[in-house]
Protein backbone atom coordinates (compact mmCIF):
# COMPACT_ATOMS: atom_id res chain seq x y z
CA UNK A 1 0.00 0.00 0.00
CA UNK A 2 1.39 3.38 -0.97
CA UNK A 3 2.28 5.52 2.01
CA UNK A 4 0.24 8.46 3.22
CA UNK A 5 -2.47 8.25 0.61
CA UNK A 6 -5.60 10.16 1.46
CA UNK A 7 -8.63 9.82 -0.80
CA UNK A 8 -11.86 11.74 -1.01
CA UNK A 9 -14.44 9.06 -1.79
CA UNK A 10 -17.82 9.68 -3.39
CA UNK A 11 -20.80 7.31 -3.50
CA UNK A 12 -24.02 8.08 -5.40
CA UNK A 13 -25.05 4.73 -6.91
CA UNK A 14 -28.52 4.55 -5.36
CA UNK A 15 -30.32 6.72 -2.80
CA UNK A 16 -27.56 7.87 -0.44
CA UNK A 17 -25.41 10.87 -1.34
CA UNK A 18 -22.17 10.10 0.47
CA UNK A 19 -18.61 11.36 0.74
CA UNK A 20 -15.74 10.36 3.00
CA UNK A 21 -12.07 10.94 3.67
CA UNK A 22 -10.12 7.71 4.05
CA UNK A 23 -6.39 7.40 4.59
CA UNK A 24 -3.91 4.57 4.32
CA UNK A 25 -4.46 1.86 6.90
CA UNK A 26 -8.17 2.38 6.29
CA UNK A 27 -8.62 5.16 8.79
CA UNK A 28 -11.90 6.97 8.21
CA UNK A 29 -11.41 10.69 8.88
CA UNK A 30 -14.96 11.62 7.89
CA UNK A 31 -18.01 9.85 6.52
CA UNK A 32 -21.05 11.87 5.52
CA UNK A 33 -24.21 10.12 4.33
CA UNK A 34 -27.25 12.12 3.21
CA UNK A 35 -30.03 9.59 2.91
CA UNK A 36 -32.92 10.15 0.53
CA UNK A 37 -34.96 7.36 2.13
CA UNK A 38 -37.71 9.69 3.32
CA UNK A 39 -38.20 11.21 -0.13
CA UNK A 40 -38.52 7.78 -1.76
CA UNK A 41 -40.61 6.14 0.96
CA UNK A 42 -43.73 7.92 -0.32
CA UNK A 43 -43.28 5.86 -3.51
CA UNK A 44 -42.49 2.57 -1.72
CA UNK A 45 -39.02 2.34 -3.32
CA UNK A 46 -36.28 4.31 -5.05
CA UNK A 47 -37.41 6.53 -7.94
CA UNK A 48 -34.33 6.77 -10.20
CA UNK A 49 -35.01 10.24 -11.65
CA UNK A 50 -35.69 11.72 -8.23
CA UNK A 51 -32.58 10.05 -6.81
CA UNK A 52 -30.30 11.53 -9.49
CA UNK A 53 -31.80 14.99 -9.03
CA UNK A 54 -31.33 14.84 -5.26
CA UNK A 55 -27.69 13.75 -5.67
CA UNK A 56 -27.14 16.79 -7.86
CA UNK A 57 -28.66 19.07 -5.24
CA UNK A 58 -26.65 17.67 -2.36
CA UNK A 59 -23.31 16.45 -3.63
CA UNK A 60 -21.36 19.70 -3.30
CA UNK A 61 -22.38 20.20 0.31
CA UNK A 62 -21.82 16.55 1.25
CA UNK A 63 -18.28 16.70 -0.22
CA UNK A 64 -17.58 20.00 1.54
CA UNK A 65 -18.65 18.44 4.85
CA UNK A 66 -16.42 15.42 4.25
CA UNK A 67 -13.48 17.80 3.70
CA UNK A 68 -13.85 19.40 7.13
CA UNK A 69 -11.07 17.36 8.84
CA UNK A 70 -8.57 18.91 6.39
CA UNK A 71 -10.27 22.32 6.60
CA UNK A 72 -11.36 22.07 2.98
CA UNK A 73 -7.75 21.98 1.76
CA UNK A 74 -7.68 20.06 -1.52
CA UNK A 75 -3.88 19.88 -1.45
CA UNK A 76 -4.28 17.45 1.48
CA UNK A 77 -5.73 14.92 -0.98
CA UNK A 78 -3.90 12.41 -3.16
CA UNK A 79 -6.88 11.45 -5.30
CA UNK A 80 -10.60 10.96 -5.64
CA UNK A 81 -12.37 7.57 -5.53
CA UNK A 82 -15.86 7.28 -6.97
CA UNK A 83 -18.37 4.47 -7.48
CA UNK A 84 -18.53 3.46 -11.15
CA UNK A 85 -21.20 0.74 -10.79
CA UNK A 86 -23.34 -1.21 -10.32
CA UNK A 87 -26.18 1.21 -9.71
CA UNK A 88 -28.66 3.58 -11.31
CA UNK A 89 -27.19 5.19 -14.42
CA UNK A 90 -28.29 8.76 -13.70
CA UNK A 91 -27.08 8.50 -10.12
CA UNK A 92 -23.69 7.07 -11.09
CA UNK A 93 -23.31 9.82 -13.71
CA UNK A 94 -23.77 12.57 -11.11
CA UNK A 95 -21.07 11.10 -8.84
CA UNK A 96 -18.60 10.35 -11.62
CA UNK A 97 -19.05 13.77 -13.25
CA UNK A 98 -18.61 15.58 -9.97
CA UNK A 99 -15.54 13.50 -9.05
CA UNK A 100 -13.92 14.19 -12.40
CA UNK A 101 -14.71 17.87 -12.24
CA UNK A 102 -13.12 18.16 -8.79
CA UNK A 103 -10.14 16.13 -9.89
CA UNK A 104 -9.63 18.22 -13.04
CA UNK A 105 -9.96 21.44 -11.07
CA UNK A 106 -7.48 20.41 -8.41
CA UNK A 107 -5.11 18.33 -10.52
CA UNK A 108 -5.91 15.07 -8.75
CA UNK A 109 -6.10 11.52 -10.15
CA UNK A 110 -9.35 9.55 -10.03
CA UNK A 111 -10.07 5.89 -9.38
CA UNK A 112 -13.39 4.27 -10.30
CA UNK A 113 -14.60 1.71 -7.75
CA UNK A 114 -17.02 -1.21 -7.88
CA UNK A 115 -19.77 -0.55 -5.31
CA UNK A 116 -19.99 -4.25 -4.36
CA UNK A 117 -16.22 -4.50 -3.83
CA UNK A 118 -16.69 -1.42 -1.66
CA UNK A 119 -19.19 -3.29 0.50
CA UNK A 120 -16.73 -6.18 0.90
CA UNK A 121 -13.70 -4.02 1.64
CA UNK A 122 -15.61 -2.03 4.27
CA UNK A 123 -14.38 -4.99 6.34
CA UNK A 124 -10.88 -3.46 6.13
CA UNK A 125 -12.14 -0.48 8.12
CA UNK A 126 -13.16 -2.95 10.84
CA UNK A 127 -9.93 -4.95 10.54
CA UNK A 128 -7.12 -3.06 8.74
CA UNK A 129 -5.01 -6.24 8.77
CA UNK A 130 -7.62 -8.16 6.75
CA UNK A 131 -6.04 -9.98 3.81
CA UNK A 132 -7.48 -12.38 1.26
CA UNK A 133 -8.22 -15.20 0.81
CA UNK A 134 -11.67 -15.14 2.37
CA UNK A 135 -15.24 -16.07 1.60
CA UNK A 136 -17.69 -13.19 1.51
CA UNK A 137 -21.45 -13.14 1.77
CA UNK A 138 -22.56 -9.89 0.16
CA UNK A 139 -26.15 -9.06 0.98
CA UNK A 140 -27.78 -5.83 -0.16
CA UNK A 141 -30.90 -4.46 -1.75
CA UNK A 142 -29.81 -5.58 -5.21
CA UNK A 143 -27.41 -8.48 -4.58
CA UNK A 144 -27.09 -11.73 -2.69
CA UNK A 145 -23.66 -13.05 -3.64
CA UNK A 146 -21.33 -15.64 -2.19
CA UNK A 147 -17.82 -14.98 -3.39
CA UNK A 148 -14.40 -16.52 -2.98
CA UNK A 149 -12.17 -13.48 -2.67
CA UNK A 150 -8.85 -15.21 -3.44
CA UNK A 151 -6.72 -12.11 -3.97
CA UNK A 152 -7.50 -8.48 -4.67
CA UNK A 153 -7.36 -9.28 -8.39
CA UNK A 154 -8.94 -12.76 -8.44
CA UNK A 155 -12.48 -13.04 -7.17
CA UNK A 156 -14.69 -16.01 -7.96
CA UNK A 157 -18.47 -15.78 -7.78
CA UNK A 158 -19.55 -19.01 -6.07
CA UNK A 159 -23.29 -18.35 -6.16
CA UNK A 160 -25.92 -15.63 -6.34
CA UNK A 161 -29.65 -15.21 -6.05
CA UNK A 162 -31.79 -16.50 -8.87
CA UNK A 163 -34.58 -14.05 -8.17
CA UNK A 164 -34.98 -11.48 -5.39
CA UNK A 165 -32.00 -10.18 -3.46
CA UNK A 166 -32.40 -10.80 0.26
CA UNK A 167 -32.63 -7.06 1.02
CA UNK A 168 -35.35 -6.77 -1.61
CA UNK A 169 -37.23 -9.63 0.11
CA UNK A 170 -36.94 -7.78 3.43
CA UNK A 171 -38.29 -4.64 1.76
CA UNK A 172 -41.20 -6.49 0.11
CA UNK A 173 -42.21 -8.40 3.25
CA UNK A 174 -42.03 -5.12 5.19
CA UNK A 175 -44.44 -3.59 2.72
CA UNK A 176 -46.82 -6.54 3.15
CA UNK A 177 -46.74 -5.88 6.89
CA UNK A 178 -47.49 -2.19 6.35
CA UNK A 179 -43.99 -1.04 7.33
CA UNK A 180 -42.25 1.89 5.57
CA UNK A 181 -39.37 1.72 3.05
CA UNK A 182 -36.58 0.70 3.55
CA UNK A 183 -38.09 -2.31 5.24
CA UNK A 184 -34.98 -4.20 6.41
CA UNK A 185 -34.35 -2.17 9.57
CA UNK A 186 -38.11 -2.04 10.28
CA UNK A 187 -38.43 -5.85 10.11
CA UNK A 188 -35.31 -6.19 12.23
CA UNK A 189 -36.83 -3.99 14.96
CA UNK A 190 -40.31 -5.56 14.84
CA UNK A 191 -38.86 -9.10 14.83
CA UNK A 192 -37.20 -8.46 18.20
CA UNK A 193 -40.71 -8.35 19.70
CA UNK A 194 -42.02 -11.48 17.99
CA UNK A 195 -41.96 -15.26 18.38
CA UNK A 196 -39.98 -16.67 15.44
CA UNK A 197 -41.44 -20.16 15.91
CA UNK A 198 -45.18 -19.47 15.72
CA UNK A 199 -45.13 -19.66 11.91
CA UNK A 200 -43.06 -22.17 9.94
CA UNK A 201 -41.44 -20.82 6.79
CA UNK A 202 -39.19 -22.54 4.24
CA UNK A 203 -35.39 -22.31 4.15
CA UNK A 204 -34.82 -22.60 0.41
CA UNK A 205 -31.39 -24.17 -0.09
CA UNK A 206 -30.34 -24.54 -3.72
CA UNK A 207 -27.34 -26.33 -5.20
CA UNK A 208 -24.25 -24.40 -6.36
CA UNK A 209 -24.44 -21.90 -3.50
CA UNK A 210 -27.40 -20.23 -5.18
CA UNK A 211 -30.22 -18.45 -3.40
CA UNK A 212 -33.91 -17.93 -4.08
CA UNK A 213 -36.01 -15.69 -1.88
CA UNK A 214 -39.17 -15.33 -3.94
CA UNK A 215 -40.69 -18.54 -2.52
CA UNK A 216 -40.09 -17.38 1.04
CA UNK A 217 -41.66 -14.01 0.23
CA UNK A 218 -44.68 -15.73 -1.34
CA UNK A 219 -45.04 -18.02 1.70
CA UNK A 220 -45.35 -14.90 3.88
CA UNK A 221 -47.87 -13.42 1.43
CA UNK A 222 -50.07 -16.55 1.67
CA UNK A 223 -49.88 -16.56 5.48
CA UNK A 224 -50.97 -12.91 5.56
CA UNK A 225 -53.82 -13.63 3.14
CA UNK A 226 -55.03 -16.57 5.26
CA UNK A 227 -54.72 -14.71 8.56
CA UNK A 228 -56.90 -11.76 7.51
CA UNK A 229 -56.67 -8.71 9.78
CA UNK A 230 -53.27 -8.70 11.54
CA UNK A 231 -52.87 -7.61 15.15
CA UNK A 232 -49.55 -6.17 16.33
CA UNK A 233 -48.42 -9.44 17.94
CA UNK A 234 -49.06 -11.43 14.75
CA UNK A 235 -47.17 -8.86 12.66
CA UNK A 236 -44.21 -9.17 15.03
CA UNK A 237 -44.38 -12.99 14.87
CA UNK A 238 -44.45 -12.88 11.06
CA UNK A 239 -41.48 -10.48 10.99
CA UNK A 240 -39.56 -12.75 13.38
CA UNK A 241 -40.36 -15.91 11.39
CA UNK A 242 -39.32 -14.27 8.11
CA UNK A 243 -36.11 -12.84 9.56
CA UNK A 244 -35.15 -16.21 11.03
CA UNK A 245 -35.85 -18.11 7.80
CA UNK A 246 -33.88 -15.59 5.70
CA UNK A 247 -30.94 -15.55 8.11
CA UNK A 248 -30.77 -19.34 8.44
CA UNK A 249 -30.89 -19.72 4.66
CA UNK A 250 -27.96 -17.30 4.27
CA UNK A 251 -25.97 -19.05 7.00
CA UNK A 252 -26.53 -22.56 5.59
CA UNK A 253 -25.08 -21.51 2.21
CA UNK A 254 -22.28 -19.52 3.83
CA UNK A 255 -21.23 -22.54 5.89
CA UNK A 256 -21.25 -24.71 2.78
CA UNK A 257 -19.05 -22.18 0.98
CA UNK A 258 -16.59 -22.10 3.87
CA UNK A 259 -16.38 -25.87 3.79
CA UNK A 260 -16.05 -25.95 -0.01
CA UNK A 261 -13.24 -23.41 -0.19
CA UNK A 262 -11.45 -24.37 3.02
CA UNK A 263 -11.20 -20.64 3.82
CA UNK A 264 -10.76 -19.79 7.48
CA UNK A 265 -11.88 -16.19 7.05
CA UNK A 266 -15.31 -14.82 6.30
CA UNK A 267 -16.54 -11.31 5.53
CA UNK A 268 -20.23 -10.47 5.69
CA UNK A 269 -21.09 -7.20 3.97
CA UNK A 270 -23.83 -5.06 2.45
CA UNK A 271 -26.89 -3.40 3.96
CA UNK A 272 -28.43 -6.64 5.23
CA UNK A 273 -25.21 -7.36 7.16
CA UNK A 274 -26.42 -4.74 9.62
CA UNK A 275 -29.18 -7.19 10.58
CA UNK A 276 -28.79 -8.07 14.24
CA UNK A 277 -29.81 -11.70 13.93
CA UNK A 278 -27.57 -12.32 10.90
CA UNK A 279 -24.56 -10.87 12.73
CA UNK A 280 -25.17 -13.04 15.83
CA UNK A 281 -26.15 -16.23 14.02
CA UNK A 282 -23.26 -16.19 11.54
CA UNK A 283 -20.73 -15.55 14.31
CA UNK A 284 -22.16 -18.37 16.43
CA UNK A 285 -22.43 -20.91 13.62
CA UNK A 286 -18.97 -20.22 12.23
CA UNK A 287 -17.24 -20.27 15.61
CA UNK A 288 -14.19 -22.54 15.37
CA UNK A 289 -14.58 -22.79 11.58
CA UNK A 290 -13.65 -19.30 10.44
CA UNK A 291 -12.80 -15.85 11.70
CA UNK A 292 -15.76 -13.61 10.88
CA UNK A 293 -15.42 -9.91 10.08
CA UNK A 294 -18.53 -7.77 9.72
CA UNK A 295 -18.25 -3.99 9.29
CA UNK A 296 -20.05 -1.87 11.85
CA UNK A 297 -23.63 -1.23 10.75
CA UNK A 298 -22.93 2.30 9.44
CA UNK A 299 -20.35 0.81 7.05
CA UNK A 300 -22.70 -2.02 5.98
CA UNK A 301 -25.41 0.18 4.47
CA UNK A 302 -24.36 2.43 1.59
CA UNK A 303 -21.62 4.88 2.52
CA UNK A 304 -18.53 6.43 0.93
CA UNK A 305 -15.94 5.22 3.46
CA UNK A 306 -16.24 1.75 1.90
CA UNK A 307 -15.58 3.30 -1.53
CA UNK A 308 -12.48 4.95 -0.09
CA UNK A 309 -11.31 1.60 1.33
CA UNK A 310 -11.83 -0.17 -2.00
CA UNK A 311 -10.26 2.81 -3.80
CA UNK A 312 -7.07 2.45 -1.74
CA UNK A 313 -6.86 -1.25 -2.62
CA UNK A 314 -7.58 -0.57 -6.29
CA UNK A 315 -4.83 2.07 -6.43
CA UNK A 316 -2.39 -0.39 -4.84
CA UNK A 317 -3.13 -3.07 -7.44
CA UNK A 318 -3.91 -1.06 -10.61
CA UNK A 319 -2.94 2.56 -9.90
CA UNK A 320 -5.33 5.42 -10.60
CA UNK A 321 -7.45 5.33 -13.76
CA UNK A 322 -5.69 6.40 -16.94
CA UNK A 323 -8.95 7.28 -18.70
CA UNK A 324 -12.14 9.04 -17.59
CA UNK A 325 -14.28 6.96 -15.22
CA UNK A 326 -16.29 4.47 -17.21
CA UNK A 327 -19.61 4.13 -15.37
CA UNK A 328 -21.24 0.72 -15.69
CA UNK A 329 -24.75 0.29 -14.21
CA UNK A 330 -24.55 -3.50 -14.62
CA UNK A 331 -20.98 -3.97 -13.39
CA UNK A 332 -20.72 -7.56 -12.21
CA UNK A 333 -17.24 -8.86 -11.51
CA UNK A 334 -15.71 -7.86 -8.19
CA UNK A 335 -11.98 -7.73 -8.95
O1 LIG B 1 -26.19 -2.11 0.72
P1 LIG B 1 -27.39 -1.28 0.80
O2 LIG B 1 -27.41 -0.10 1.75
O3 LIG B 1 -27.81 -0.72 -0.59
C1 LIG B 1 -27.65 -1.49 -1.75
O4 LIG B 1 -26.52 -1.50 -2.29
O5 LIG B 1 -28.66 -2.13 -2.13
O6 LIG B 1 -28.57 -2.29 1.18
C2 LIG B 1 -29.87 -1.85 1.34
C3 LIG B 1 -30.72 -3.02 1.76
C4 LIG B 1 -32.20 -2.69 1.80
O7 LIG B 1 -32.90 -3.72 1.14
C5 LIG B 1 -32.49 -2.65 3.29
O8 LIG B 1 -33.82 -3.00 3.60
C6 LIG B 1 -31.52 -3.69 3.81
O9 LIG B 1 -30.34 -3.46 3.07
N1 LIG B 1 -31.25 -3.53 5.24
C7 LIG B 1 -31.53 -4.48 6.16
C8 LIG B 1 -31.19 -3.93 7.41
N2 LIG B 1 -30.68 -2.68 7.21
C9 LIG B 1 -30.73 -2.46 5.87
N3 LIG B 1 -32.06 -5.70 6.02
C10 LIG B 1 -32.24 -6.42 7.14
N4 LIG B 1 -31.95 -5.97 8.37
C11 LIG B 1 -31.41 -4.74 8.56
N5 LIG B 1 -31.11 -4.31 9.79
ZN1 LIG C 1 -24.94 -0.96 -1.53
XYZ file of N, CA and C and ligand atoms in Angstrom, residues 11 13-14 16 86 115-116 118-119 138-143 270-271 300-303 306-307, ligand 2:
70
model
N -19.875 8.422 -3.215
C -20.799 7.313 -3.503
C -22.180 7.900 -3.817
N -24.497 5.732 -5.985
C -25.051 4.730 -6.911
C -26.556 4.516 -6.762
N -27.092 4.805 -5.564
C -28.525 4.550 -5.360
C -29.169 5.751 -4.671
N -28.304 7.141 -1.468
C -27.560 7.872 -0.444
C -26.523 8.722 -1.172
N -22.016 -1.288 -9.701
C -23.340 -1.212 -10.323
C -24.221 -0.185 -9.611
N -18.983 -0.721 -6.550
C -19.768 -0.550 -5.313
C -19.776 -1.829 -4.458
N -19.902 -2.990 -5.111
C -19.987 -4.249 -4.357
C -18.639 -4.594 -3.710
N -16.664 -2.373 -2.777
C -16.686 -1.422 -1.664
C -17.348 -2.029 -0.440
N -18.521 -2.651 -0.646
C -19.187 -3.293 0.496
C -18.245 -4.302 1.161
N -22.268 -11.298 0.431
C -22.563 -9.891 0.156
C -24.067 -9.748 -0.027
N -24.689 -9.082 0.931
C -26.154 -9.063 0.978
C -26.667 -7.626 1.009
N -27.309 -7.215 -0.092
C -27.779 -5.833 -0.157
C -29.169 -5.799 -0.763
N -29.580 -4.594 -1.157
C -30.901 -4.463 -1.750
C -30.965 -5.017 -3.161
N -29.824 -5.104 -3.822
C -29.812 -5.576 -5.210
C -29.053 -6.876 -5.411
N -28.285 -7.315 -4.402
C -27.408 -8.476 -4.579
C -27.488 -9.432 -3.404
N -22.617 -5.547 3.111
C -23.827 -5.056 2.448
C -24.869 -4.668 3.483
N -25.883 -3.950 3.043
C -26.887 -3.399 3.959
C -27.501 -4.421 4.905
N -22.033 -0.941 6.738
C -22.697 -2.015 5.977
C -23.651 -1.405 4.963
N -24.502 -0.493 5.413
C -25.405 0.184 4.474
C -24.571 1.165 3.646
N -25.136 1.630 2.535
C -24.357 2.433 1.595
C -23.691 3.634 2.260
N -22.420 3.800 1.953
C -21.621 4.882 2.519
C -20.435 5.108 1.596
N -16.542 3.051 2.530
C -16.239 1.751 1.900
C -15.672 1.952 0.486
N -16.103 3.014 -0.186
C -15.578 3.303 -1.533
C -14.135 3.793 -1.417
Zn -24.937 -0.960 -1.531
